Coordinates of N, CA and C and ligand atoms in Angstrom, one line a residue:
M1 N -4.1 27.0 -5.1 CA -5.2 26.1 -5.2 C -4.8 24.7 -5.4
I2 N -4.0 24.4 -6.4 CA -3.5 23.1 -6.7 C -2.5 22.6 -5.5
A3 N -1.7 23.5 -5.0 CA -0.8 23.2 -3.9 C -1.6 22.8 -2.7
E4 N -2.7 23.6 -2.4 CA -3.5 23.2 -1.3 C -4.2 21.9 -1.4
N5 N -4.7 21.6 -2.6 CA -5.4 20.4 -2.9 C -4.4 19.2 -2.7
L6 N -3.2 19.4 -3.2 CA -2.2 18.3 -3.1 C -1.9 18.0 -1.6
N7 N -1.7 19.1 -0.8 CA -1.5 18.9 0.6 C -2.6 18.2 1.3
R8 N -3.8 18.6 0.9 CA -5.0 18.0 1.5 C -5.1 16.5 1.2
I9 N -4.8 16.2 -0.1 CA -4.9 14.8 -0.5 C -3.8 14.0 0.2
K10 N -2.6 14.5 0.3 CA -1.5 13.8 0.9 C -1.8 13.6 2.4
T11 N -2.4 14.6 3.0 CA -2.7 14.4 4.4 C -3.8 13.3 4.6
E12 N -4.8 13.3 3.7 CA -5.8 12.3 3.7 C -5.2 10.9 3.5
I13 N -4.3 10.8 2.5 CA -3.7 9.5 2.2 C -2.9 9.0 3.5
A14 N -2.2 9.9 4.2 CA -1.5 9.5 5.4 C -2.4 9.1 6.5
E15 N -3.6 9.8 6.6 CA -4.6 9.4 7.6 C -5.1 8.1 7.4
V16 N -5.5 7.8 6.1 CA -6.1 6.5 5.8 C -5.0 5.4 6.0
C17 N -3.8 5.7 5.6 CA -2.7 4.7 5.8 C -2.6 4.4 7.3
A18 N -2.6 5.4 8.1 CA -2.5 5.2 9.6 C -3.6 4.3 10.1
R19 N -4.8 4.6 9.6 CA -6.0 3.9 10.1 C -5.9 2.4 9.7
V20 N -5.4 2.1 8.5 CA -5.4 0.7 8.1 C -4.0 0.0 8.3
G21 N -3.1 0.7 9.0 CA -1.9 0.1 9.4 C -0.9 0.0 8.3
R22 N -0.9 1.0 7.4 CA 0.1 1.0 6.3 C 1.0 2.2 6.4
T23 N 2.2 2.2 5.8 CA 3.0 3.4 5.9 C 2.7 4.2 4.6
P24 N 2.7 5.6 4.8 CA 2.4 6.4 3.6 C 3.4 6.2 2.5
E25 N 4.6 5.7 2.8 CA 5.6 5.4 1.7 C 5.1 4.3 0.8
S26 N 4.2 3.4 1.3 CA 3.8 2.3 0.6 C 2.8 2.6 -0.5
V27 N 2.4 3.9 -0.6 CA 1.4 4.3 -1.5 C 2.0 5.5 -2.3
K28 N 1.9 5.4 -3.7 CA 2.4 6.5 -4.5 C 1.2 7.2 -5.2
L29 N 1.3 8.5 -5.1 CA 0.2 9.3 -5.7 C 0.6 9.7 -7.1
I30 N -0.2 9.3 -8.1 CA 0.0 9.8 -9.4 C -1.1 10.9 -9.7
A31 N -0.6 12.1 -9.9 CA -1.5 13.2 -10.2 C -1.9 13.2 -11.7
V32 N -3.2 12.9 -11.9 CA -3.7 12.7 -13.3 C -4.1 14.1 -13.9
S33 N -3.2 14.6 -14.8 CA -3.3 15.9 -15.3 C -4.1 16.0 -16.6
K34 N -4.7 15.0 -17.1 CA -5.4 15.0 -18.4 C -6.4 16.1 -18.5
T35 N -6.4 16.7 -19.6 CA -7.3 17.9 -20.0 C -6.8 19.2 -19.3
K36 N -5.8 19.1 -18.5 CA -5.3 20.3 -17.8 C -4.1 20.8 -18.5
P37 N -3.9 22.1 -18.5 CA -2.7 22.7 -19.2 C -1.4 22.4 -18.5
A38 N -0.3 22.6 -19.3 CA 1.0 22.5 -18.8 C 1.2 23.3 -17.5
S39 N 0.6 24.5 -17.5 CA 0.8 25.4 -16.3 C 0.3 24.7 -15.0
A40 N -0.8 23.8 -15.1 CA -1.3 23.2 -13.9 C -0.3 22.1 -13.4
V41 N 0.4 21.5 -14.4 CA 1.4 20.5 -14.0 C 2.6 21.2 -13.3
I42 N 3.0 22.3 -13.9 CA 4.1 23.1 -13.4 C 3.8 23.6 -12.0
E43 N 2.5 24.0 -11.8 CA 2.1 24.4 -10.4 C 2.2 23.3 -9.4
A44 N 1.8 22.1 -9.8 CA 1.9 21.0 -8.9 C 3.4 20.6 -8.7
F45 N 4.2 20.7 -9.7 CA 5.6 20.4 -9.6 C 6.3 21.4 -8.6
E46 N 5.9 22.7 -8.7 CA 6.5 23.7 -7.8 C 6.0 23.4 -6.4
A47 N 4.9 22.8 -6.2 CA 4.4 22.4 -4.9 C 5.1 21.1 -4.4
G48 N 6.0 20.6 -5.2 CA 6.8 19.5 -4.8 C 6.4 18.1 -5.4
H49 N 5.4 18.1 -6.2 CA 5.0 16.8 -6.8 C 5.8 16.4 -8.0
R50 N 6.1 15.1 -8.2 CA 6.9 14.7 -9.3 C 6.3 13.6 -10.2
V51 N 5.2 13.0 -9.8 CA 4.7 11.9 -10.5 C 3.3 12.3 -11.1
F52 N 3.2 12.2 -12.5 CA 2.0 12.6 -13.1 C 1.5 11.5 -14.1
G53 N 0.2 11.6 -14.3 CA -0.4 10.6 -15.2 C -1.2 11.3 -16.3
E54 N -1.2 10.7 -17.5 CA -2.0 11.2 -18.6 C -2.7 10.0 -19.3
N55 N -3.8 10.2 -19.9 CA -4.4 9.0 -20.6 C -4.8 9.3 -22.1
Y56 N -4.3 10.4 -22.6 CA -4.4 10.6 -24.1 C -3.0 10.8 -24.6
V57 N -2.7 10.1 -25.7 CA -1.3 10.2 -26.2 C -1.0 11.6 -26.7
Q58 N -2.0 12.1 -27.5 CA -1.8 13.5 -28.0 C -1.5 14.5 -27.0
E59 N -2.2 14.4 -25.9 CA -2.0 15.4 -24.8 C -0.7 15.2 -24.1
L60 N -0.3 13.9 -24.0 CA 1.0 13.6 -23.4 C 2.1 14.2 -24.2
L61 N 2.0 14.0 -25.5 CA 3.0 14.5 -26.4 C 3.1 16.1 -26.4
T62 N 2.0 16.7 -26.3 CA 2.0 18.2 -26.1 C 2.7 18.6 -24.8
K63 N 2.5 17.8 -23.8 CA 3.2 18.1 -22.5 C 4.7 17.8 -22.6
F64 N 5.0 16.7 -23.3 CA 6.4 16.3 -23.5 C 7.1 17.5 -24.2
A65 N 6.4 18.1 -25.1 CA 7.0 19.1 -26.0 C 7.0 20.5 -25.3
D66 N 6.3 20.7 -24.2 CA 6.2 22.0 -23.6 C 7.6 22.5 -23.1
E67 N 7.9 23.7 -23.5 CA 9.2 24.3 -23.2 C 9.7 24.1 -21.8
T68 N 8.8 24.4 -20.8 CA 9.2 24.3 -19.4 C 9.1 22.8 -18.9
L69 N 8.0 22.2 -19.2 CA 7.8 20.8 -18.7 C 8.9 19.9 -19.2
Q70 N 9.4 20.0 -20.4 CA 10.4 19.1 -20.9 C 11.7 19.2 -20.1
T71 N 11.9 20.3 -19.4 CA 13.1 20.5 -18.6 C 13.0 19.9 -17.2
L72 N 11.8 19.5 -16.8 CA 11.6 19.1 -15.4 C 11.7 17.6 -15.2
P73 N 12.3 17.1 -14.1 CA 12.4 15.7 -13.9 C 11.1 15.1 -13.4
I74 N 10.2 14.9 -14.3 CA 8.9 14.3 -14.0 C 8.8 12.9 -14.4
E75 N 8.2 12.1 -13.5 CA 7.9 10.7 -13.8 C 6.5 10.6 -14.4
W76 N 6.4 10.3 -15.7 CA 5.1 10.3 -16.4 C 4.6 8.8 -16.5
H77 N 3.3 8.7 -16.1 CA 2.7 7.4 -16.2 C 1.6 7.5 -17.3
F78 N 1.5 6.4 -18.1 CA 0.3 6.4 -19.1 C -0.8 5.6 -18.4
V79 N -1.9 6.2 -18.0 CA -2.9 5.5 -17.2 C -4.1 5.1 -18.0
G80 N -4.2 5.5 -19.3 CA -5.4 5.2 -20.1 C -5.3 4.0 -21.0
H81 N -6.2 3.9 -21.9 CA -6.2 2.9 -22.9 C -5.3 3.3 -24.0
L82 N -4.3 2.4 -24.3 CA -3.3 2.8 -25.3 C -3.5 1.9 -26.6
Q83 N -3.6 2.6 -27.7 CA -3.7 1.8 -29.0 C -2.3 1.4 -29.4
S84 N -2.3 0.2 -30.0 CA -1.0 -0.3 -30.4 C -0.2 0.6 -31.3
N85 N -0.9 1.3 -32.2 CA -0.2 2.2 -33.2 C 0.3 3.5 -32.6
K86 N 0.0 3.7 -31.3 CA 0.5 4.9 -30.6 C 1.7 4.6 -29.6
V87 N 2.0 3.3 -29.5 CA 3.0 2.9 -28.5 C 4.3 3.6 -28.8
R88 N 4.6 3.7 -30.1 CA 5.9 4.3 -30.5 C 6.1 5.7 -30.0
Y89 N 5.0 6.4 -29.8 CA 5.2 7.8 -29.4 C 5.5 7.9 -27.9
V90 N 5.2 6.9 -27.1 CA 5.4 7.0 -25.7 C 6.6 6.1 -25.1
A91 N 7.0 5.2 -26.0 CA 7.9 4.1 -25.5 C 9.2 4.6 -24.9
E92 N 9.7 5.8 -25.4 CA 11.0 6.2 -24.9 C 10.9 6.8 -23.5
K93 N 9.9 7.6 -23.2 CA 9.9 8.5 -22.0 C 9.0 8.0 -20.9
I94 N 8.0 7.1 -21.2 CA 7.0 6.9 -20.2 C 7.6 5.9 -19.1
A95 N 7.3 6.2 -17.8 CA 7.8 5.4 -16.7 C 7.1 4.1 -16.5
M96 N 5.7 4.1 -16.9 CA 4.9 2.9 -16.7 C 3.7 3.0 -17.6
I97 N 3.2 1.9 -18.1 CA 2.0 1.9 -18.9 C 1.0 1.1 -18.1
H98 N -0.1 1.7 -17.6 CA -1.0 1.0 -16.7 C -2.1 0.2 -17.4
G99 N -2.5 0.6 -18.6 CA -3.7 0.0 -19.2 C -3.5 -1.1 -20.2
V100 N -2.6 -2.0 -20.0 CA -2.4 -3.1 -21.0 C -3.5 -4.2 -20.9
D101 N -4.2 -4.4 -22.0 CA -5.3 -5.4 -21.9 C -5.3 -6.4 -22.9
K102 N -4.2 -6.5 -23.7 CA -4.1 -7.7 -24.6 C -2.6 -8.0 -24.9
L103 N -2.4 -9.2 -25.3 CA -1.1 -9.7 -25.7 C -0.5 -8.9 -26.8
S104 N -1.3 -8.6 -27.8 CA -0.8 -7.9 -29.0 C -0.2 -6.5 -28.6
L105 N -0.9 -5.8 -27.7 CA -0.4 -4.5 -27.2 C 0.9 -4.7 -26.4
A106 N 1.0 -5.7 -25.6 CA 2.2 -6.0 -24.8 C 3.4 -6.3 -25.8
E107 N 3.1 -7.0 -26.9 CA 4.1 -7.4 -27.9 C 4.6 -6.1 -28.6
E108 N 3.7 -5.2 -28.9 CA 4.1 -3.9 -29.5 C 5.0 -3.1 -28.5
I109 N 4.6 -3.1 -27.2 CA 5.4 -2.3 -26.2 C 6.8 -3.0 -26.1
S110 N 6.8 -4.3 -26.1 CA 8.1 -5.0 -26.0 C 9.0 -4.6 -27.2
K111 N 8.4 -4.6 -28.4 CA 9.2 -4.3 -29.6 C 9.7 -2.8 -29.6
R112 N 8.9 -1.9 -29.2 CA 9.3 -0.5 -29.1 C 10.3 -0.2 -28.0
A113 N 10.1 -0.9 -26.9 CA 11.0 -0.7 -25.8 C 12.4 -1.1 -26.2
K114 N 12.5 -2.2 -26.9 CA 13.8 -2.8 -27.4 C 14.5 -1.7 -28.2
K115 N 13.8 -1.0 -29.0 CA 14.4 0.1 -29.9 C 15.1 1.1 -29.0
Y116 N 14.5 1.4 -27.8 CA 15.2 2.3 -26.9 C 16.1 1.7 -25.9
N117 N 16.3 0.4 -26.1 CA 17.2 -0.4 -25.3 C 16.8 -0.3 -23.8
R118 N 15.5 -0.4 -23.6 CA 15.1 -0.3 -22.2 C 14.1 -1.4 -21.9
T119 N 13.8 -1.6 -20.6 CA 12.7 -2.5 -20.1 C 11.6 -1.6 -19.6
L120 N 10.4 -1.8 -20.2 CA 9.3 -0.9 -19.8 C 8.3 -1.6 -18.8
P121 N 8.1 -1.0 -17.7 CA 7.2 -1.5 -16.7 C 5.7 -1.4 -17.2
I122 N 5.0 -2.4 -17.1 CA 3.5 -2.4 -17.5 C 2.7 -3.0 -16.4
L123 N 1.4 -2.6 -16.4 CA 0.4 -3.2 -15.6 C -0.7 -3.8 -16.5
L124 N -1.3 -4.8 -16.1 CA -2.5 -5.4 -16.9 C -3.8 -4.8 -16.3
E125 N -4.6 -4.3 -17.2 CA -5.9 -3.7 -16.7 C -6.9 -4.8 -16.6
V126 N -7.6 -4.8 -15.5 CA -8.7 -5.8 -15.3 C -10.0 -5.0 -15.3
N127 N -11.0 -5.5 -16.0 CA -12.4 -5.0 -16.0 C -13.1 -5.6 -14.9
I128 N -12.9 -5.2 -13.7 CA -13.3 -5.8 -12.5 C -14.9 -5.7 -12.3
S129 N -15.4 -4.6 -12.8 CA -16.9 -4.4 -12.7 C -17.7 -5.0 -13.8
A130 N -16.9 -5.6 -14.8 CA -17.5 -6.2 -16.0 C -18.5 -5.3 -16.7
E131 N -18.2 -4.0 -16.7 CA -19.0 -3.1 -17.5 C -18.6 -3.2 -19.0
A132 N -19.6 -3.2 -19.8 CA -19.3 -3.4 -21.3 C -18.5 -2.2 -21.8
S133 N -18.7 -1.0 -21.2 CA -18.1 0.2 -21.7 C -16.6 0.3 -21.3
K134 N -16.2 -0.6 -20.5 CA -14.8 -0.5 -20.0 C -13.8 -1.4 -20.7
H135 N -12.6 -1.0 -20.8 CA -11.5 -1.8 -21.3 C -11.0 -2.7 -20.1
G136 N -10.2 -3.6 -20.5 CA -9.6 -4.5 -19.5 C -9.9 -6.0 -19.7
L137 N -9.1 -6.8 -19.1 CA -9.3 -8.2 -19.2 C -10.3 -8.7 -18.2
S138 N -11.0 -9.7 -18.5 CA -11.9 -10.3 -17.5 C -11.0 -11.1 -16.5
P139 N -11.4 -11.2 -15.2 CA -10.6 -12.0 -14.3 C -10.3 -13.4 -14.8
D140 N -11.2 -14.0 -15.6 CA -11.0 -15.3 -16.2 C -9.9 -15.4 -17.2
A141 N -9.8 -14.3 -18.0 CA -8.8 -14.3 -19.1 C -7.4 -13.8 -18.6
L142 N -7.4 -13.2 -17.4 CA -6.2 -12.6 -16.9 C -4.9 -13.4 -16.9
F143 N -5.1 -14.6 -16.3 CA -3.8 -15.3 -16.0 C -3.2 -16.0 -17.2
S144 N -4.1 -16.4 -18.1 CA -3.5 -17.0 -19.3 C -2.8 -16.0 -20.2
E145 N -3.4 -14.8 -20.2 CA -2.7 -13.6 -20.9 C -1.4 -13.2 -20.2
A146 N -1.5 -13.2 -18.9 CA -0.3 -12.8 -18.1 C 0.9 -13.8 -18.4
E147 N 0.6 -15.1 -18.4 CA 1.7 -16.0 -18.7 C 2.4 -15.8 -20.0
K148 N 1.6 -15.4 -21.0 CA 2.3 -15.2 -22.3 C 3.1 -13.9 -22.2
I149 N 2.6 -12.9 -21.4 CA 3.3 -11.6 -21.3 C 4.5 -11.7 -20.5
F150 N 4.5 -12.6 -19.5 CA 5.7 -12.8 -18.7 C 6.9 -13.2 -19.6
A151 N 6.6 -13.9 -20.7 CA 7.7 -14.4 -21.5 C 8.3 -13.4 -22.4
L152 N 7.7 -12.2 -22.6 CA 8.2 -11.2 -23.5 C 9.4 -10.5 -23.0
P153 N 10.4 -10.2 -23.8 CA 11.5 -9.4 -23.4 C 11.2 -7.9 -23.4
H154 N 12.0 -7.1 -22.7 CA 11.9 -5.7 -22.7 C 10.7 -5.1 -22.1
I155 N 9.8 -5.9 -21.5 CA 8.8 -5.3 -20.7 C 8.8 -6.1 -19.3
E156 N 8.4 -5.4 -18.3 CA 8.3 -6.0 -17.0 C 6.9 -5.9 -16.5
L157 N 6.2 -7.0 -16.4 CA 4.8 -6.9 -15.9 C 4.9 -6.8 -14.4
K158 N 4.5 -5.7 -13.8 CA 4.7 -5.4 -12.4 C 3.4 -5.5 -11.6
G159 N 2.2 -5.7 -12.2 CA 1.0 -5.8 -11.4 C -0.2 -5.5 -12.2
L160 N -1.2 -5.0 -11.5 CA -2.6 -4.9 -12.1 C -3.1 -3.5 -11.9
M161 N -4.0 -3.1 -12.7 CA -4.7 -1.8 -12.7 C -6.2 -2.0 -12.9
T162 N -7.0 -1.2 -12.2 CA -8.4 -1.2 -12.5 C -9.1 0.1 -12.3
I163 N -10.2 0.3 -12.9 CA -11.1 1.4 -12.6 C -12.4 0.8 -12.0
A164 N -12.7 1.1 -10.8 CA -13.9 0.5 -10.1 C -15.2 1.1 -10.7
S165 N -16.3 0.4 -10.4 CA -17.6 1.0 -10.8 C -17.9 2.3 -10.0
P166 N -18.7 3.1 -10.6 CA -19.0 4.4 -10.0 C -19.8 4.3 -8.7
D167 N -20.3 3.1 -8.4 CA -21.2 2.9 -7.3 C -20.3 2.5 -6.1
R168 N -20.2 3.4 -5.1 CA -19.3 3.2 -4.0 C -19.6 1.9 -3.2
E169 N -20.9 1.5 -3.2 CA -21.3 0.3 -2.6 C -20.6 -0.9 -3.1
K170 N -20.3 -0.9 -4.4 CA -19.7 -2.1 -5.0 C -18.2 -2.0 -5.0
V171 N -17.7 -0.8 -4.7 CA -16.2 -0.6 -4.9 C -15.4 -1.5 -4.0
K172 N -15.8 -1.6 -2.7 CA -15.0 -2.4 -1.8 C -14.9 -3.8 -2.2
Q173 N -15.9 -4.4 -2.7 CA -15.9 -5.8 -3.2 C -14.9 -5.9 -4.4
E174 N -15.1 -4.9 -5.2 CA -14.2 -5.0 -6.5 C -12.7 -4.8 -6.1
F175 N -12.4 -3.9 -5.2 CA -11.0 -3.8 -4.8 C -10.5 -5.0 -4.1
K176 N -11.4 -5.6 -3.3 CA -11.0 -6.9 -2.6 C -10.7 -8.0 -3.6
H177 N -11.5 -8.0 -4.6 CA -11.3 -9.0 -5.7 C -10.0 -8.8 -6.4
M178 N -9.7 -7.5 -6.6 CA -8.4 -7.1 -7.3 C -7.2 -7.6 -6.4
R179 N -7.4 -7.4 -5.1 CA -6.2 -7.8 -4.3 C -6.0 -9.3 -4.4
L180 N -7.1 -10.1 -4.4 CA -6.9 -11.5 -4.6 C -6.3 -11.9 -5.9
L181 N -6.7 -11.2 -7.0 CA -6.1 -11.5 -8.3 C -4.6 -11.1 -8.3
F182 N -4.3 -10.0 -7.6 CA -2.9 -9.5 -7.5 C -2.0 -10.6 -6.7
E183 N -2.6 -11.1 -5.6 CA -1.9 -12.1 -4.9 C -1.7 -13.4 -5.7
K184 N -2.7 -13.7 -6.5 CA -2.5 -14.9 -7.3 C -1.5 -14.7 -8.4
L185 N -1.5 -13.5 -9.0 CA -0.5 -13.2 -10.0 C 0.9 -13.4 -9.5
K186 N 1.1 -13.0 -8.2 CA 2.5 -13.2 -7.6 C 2.9 -14.7 -7.6
T187 N 1.9 -15.6 -7.4 CA 2.2 -17.0 -7.3 C 2.5 -17.6 -8.7
L188 N 2.1 -16.9 -9.8 CA 2.3 -17.4 -11.1 C 3.5 -16.7 -11.8
A189 N 4.0 -15.6 -11.2 CA 5.1 -14.9 -11.9 C 6.4 -15.7 -11.8
P190 N 7.2 -15.6 -12.8 CA 8.5 -16.2 -12.8 C 9.4 -15.7 -11.6
K191 N 9.2 -14.3 -11.4 CA 9.9 -13.7 -10.3 C 8.8 -13.0 -9.4
P192 N 8.3 -13.7 -8.4 CA 7.2 -13.1 -7.6 C 7.5 -11.7 -7.1
E193 N 8.8 -11.5 -6.8 CA 9.2 -10.2 -6.3 C 9.0 -9.0 -7.3
Q194 N 8.7 -9.4 -8.5 CA 8.5 -8.3 -9.5 C 7.1 -7.8 -9.5
I195 N 6.2 -8.5 -8.9 CA 4.8 -8.1 -8.8 C 4.6 -7.2 -7.6
T196 N 4.7 -5.9 -7.8 CA 4.7 -5.0 -6.6 C 3.6 -4.0 -6.7
E197 N 3.0 -3.8 -7.9 CA 2.1 -2.7 -8.0 C 0.6 -3.0 -8.3
L198 N -0.2 -2.4 -7.5 CA -1.7 -2.5 -7.6 C -2.2 -1.1 -7.8
S199 N -2.6 -0.8 -9.0 CA -3.0 0.6 -9.4 C -4.5 0.7 -9.3
M200 N -5.0 1.3 -8.3 CA -6.5 1.5 -8.2 C -6.7 2.6 -7.1
G201 N -7.9 3.2 -7.3 CA -8.2 4.3 -6.5 C -8.1 5.6 -7.2
M202 N -9.2 6.4 -7.3 CA -9.3 7.7 -8.0 C -9.8 8.7 -7.0
S203 N -10.2 9.9 -7.4 CA -10.7 10.9 -6.5 C -11.8 10.4 -5.5
G204 N -12.7 9.6 -6.1 CA -13.9 9.3 -5.3 C -13.8 8.0 -4.4
D205 N -12.7 7.3 -4.6 CA -12.6 6.0 -3.9 C -11.2 5.6 -3.4
F206 N -10.3 6.6 -3.4 CA -8.9 6.2 -3.0 C -8.8 5.7 -1.6
D207 N -9.7 6.1 -0.7 CA -9.6 5.7 0.7 C -9.9 4.2 0.7
I208 N -10.9 3.7 0.0 CA -11.2 2.3 -0.1 C -10.0 1.5 -0.7
A209 N -9.4 2.1 -1.8 CA -8.3 1.4 -2.4 C -7.1 1.2 -1.5
I210 N -6.8 2.2 -0.7 CA -5.7 2.1 0.2 C -6.0 1.0 1.2
A211 N -7.2 0.9 1.7 CA -7.5 -0.1 2.7 C -7.4 -1.5 2.0
E212 N -7.6 -1.6 0.7 CA -7.5 -2.9 0.1 C -6.2 -3.2 -0.6
G213 N -5.2 -2.3 -0.3 CA -3.8 -2.7 -0.7 C -3.3 -2.0 -1.9
A214 N -3.9 -0.9 -2.4 CA -3.4 -0.2 -3.6 C -2.0 0.3 -3.3
T215 N -1.1 0.3 -4.3 CA 0.2 0.9 -4.2 C 0.3 2.2 -5.0
L216 N -0.5 2.3 -6.1 CA -0.5 3.4 -6.9 C -1.9 4.0 -7.0
L217 N -2.1 5.3 -6.6 CA -3.4 6.0 -6.7 C -3.3 6.9 -7.9
R218 N -4.4 6.9 -8.6 CA -4.5 7.8 -9.8 C -5.5 8.9 -9.5
I219 N -5.1 10.1 -9.1 CA -6.1 11.1 -8.7 C -6.0 12.3 -9.6
G220 N -7.1 12.7 -10.1 CA -7.1 13.9 -11.0 C -7.9 15.0 -10.4
T221 N -9.3 14.9 -10.4 CA -10.2 15.9 -10.0 C -9.9 16.5 -8.7
A222 N -9.6 15.7 -7.7 CA -9.4 16.2 -6.3 C -8.1 17.1 -6.2
I223 N -7.2 17.0 -7.2 CA -6.0 17.8 -7.2 C -6.2 19.0 -8.2
F224 N -6.7 18.8 -9.4 CA -6.7 19.8 -10.4 C -8.1 20.4 -10.6
G225 N -9.1 19.9 -9.9 CA -10.4 20.5 -10.1 C -11.2 19.7 -11.2
E226 N -12.5 20.0 -11.4 CA -13.3 19.4 -12.4 C -12.8 19.6 -13.8
R227 N -13.0 18.5 -14.6 CA -12.6 18.7 -16.0 C -13.8 19.1 -16.8
R228 N -13.5 19.9 -17.8 CA -14.6 20.4 -18.7 C -15.1 19.3 -19.6
Ligands
PLP301 C1 -9.2 10.4 -15.4 C2 -8.6 9.2 -14.8 C3 -8.2 9.1 -13.4 C4 -8.5 10.2 -12.4 O1 -9.8 10.3 -12.1 P1 -10.4 11.4 -11.1 O2 -11.8 10.9 -10.8 O3 -10.4 12.7 -11.8 O4 -9.5 11.4 -9.9 C5 -7.7 7.9 -13.0 N1 -7.5 6.9 -13.8 C6 -7.8 6.9 -15.1 C7 -7.5 5.8 -16.0 C8 -8.3 8.1 -15.6 O5 -8.7 8.1 -16.9

């Protein structure tokens, strides 16, 4: 079931890429396994998938500690909202943190990454739909925050992340706006070539995200089924 879903999603991604003139290699699929057991991740791994996302620290730690999972060469992304006091639990092993929305969190990531003698890739989360219930920087606050974060050691700001509004009618505009912010971020970066990632697109809107330039898709339900 998971293998079939993965195949179907990868085919759909390739089809959308072809339609909008992009190569499938320019889009990376992150399989979001939150609330799903280790066995579901193993099933996807056996089907050839290597990149997974989680958005709760406790669950990620459970998966890190799983007998089988800990032996597999998986690239784990933290896609959710991360509290500063939890950074230390993920700083060693996580490949990228998507939901950074304030300087103090970036400073904590910088500090913890230093302990592991590494540079940790991060994305800034933008609240593009301006919903009060969502995390993320407003487009207005984004660039002044980014400038301070560019100056921190041991982290590499690689781009932007967002969750669009549930209304598909609005999504296209929101993703277009994200792309503009992403292009502007490149012009402000000390090294423009480091701004390579635009993380947007979930099960219900990844087709629109690809058309608007997403490089990282975060897809859960369409691969693993509904969450309880
Ligand atoms: C759960 C989640 C996803 C995946 O959403 P689906 O609709 O299940 O594809 C993507 N991004 C974040 C931040 C999430 O929390």
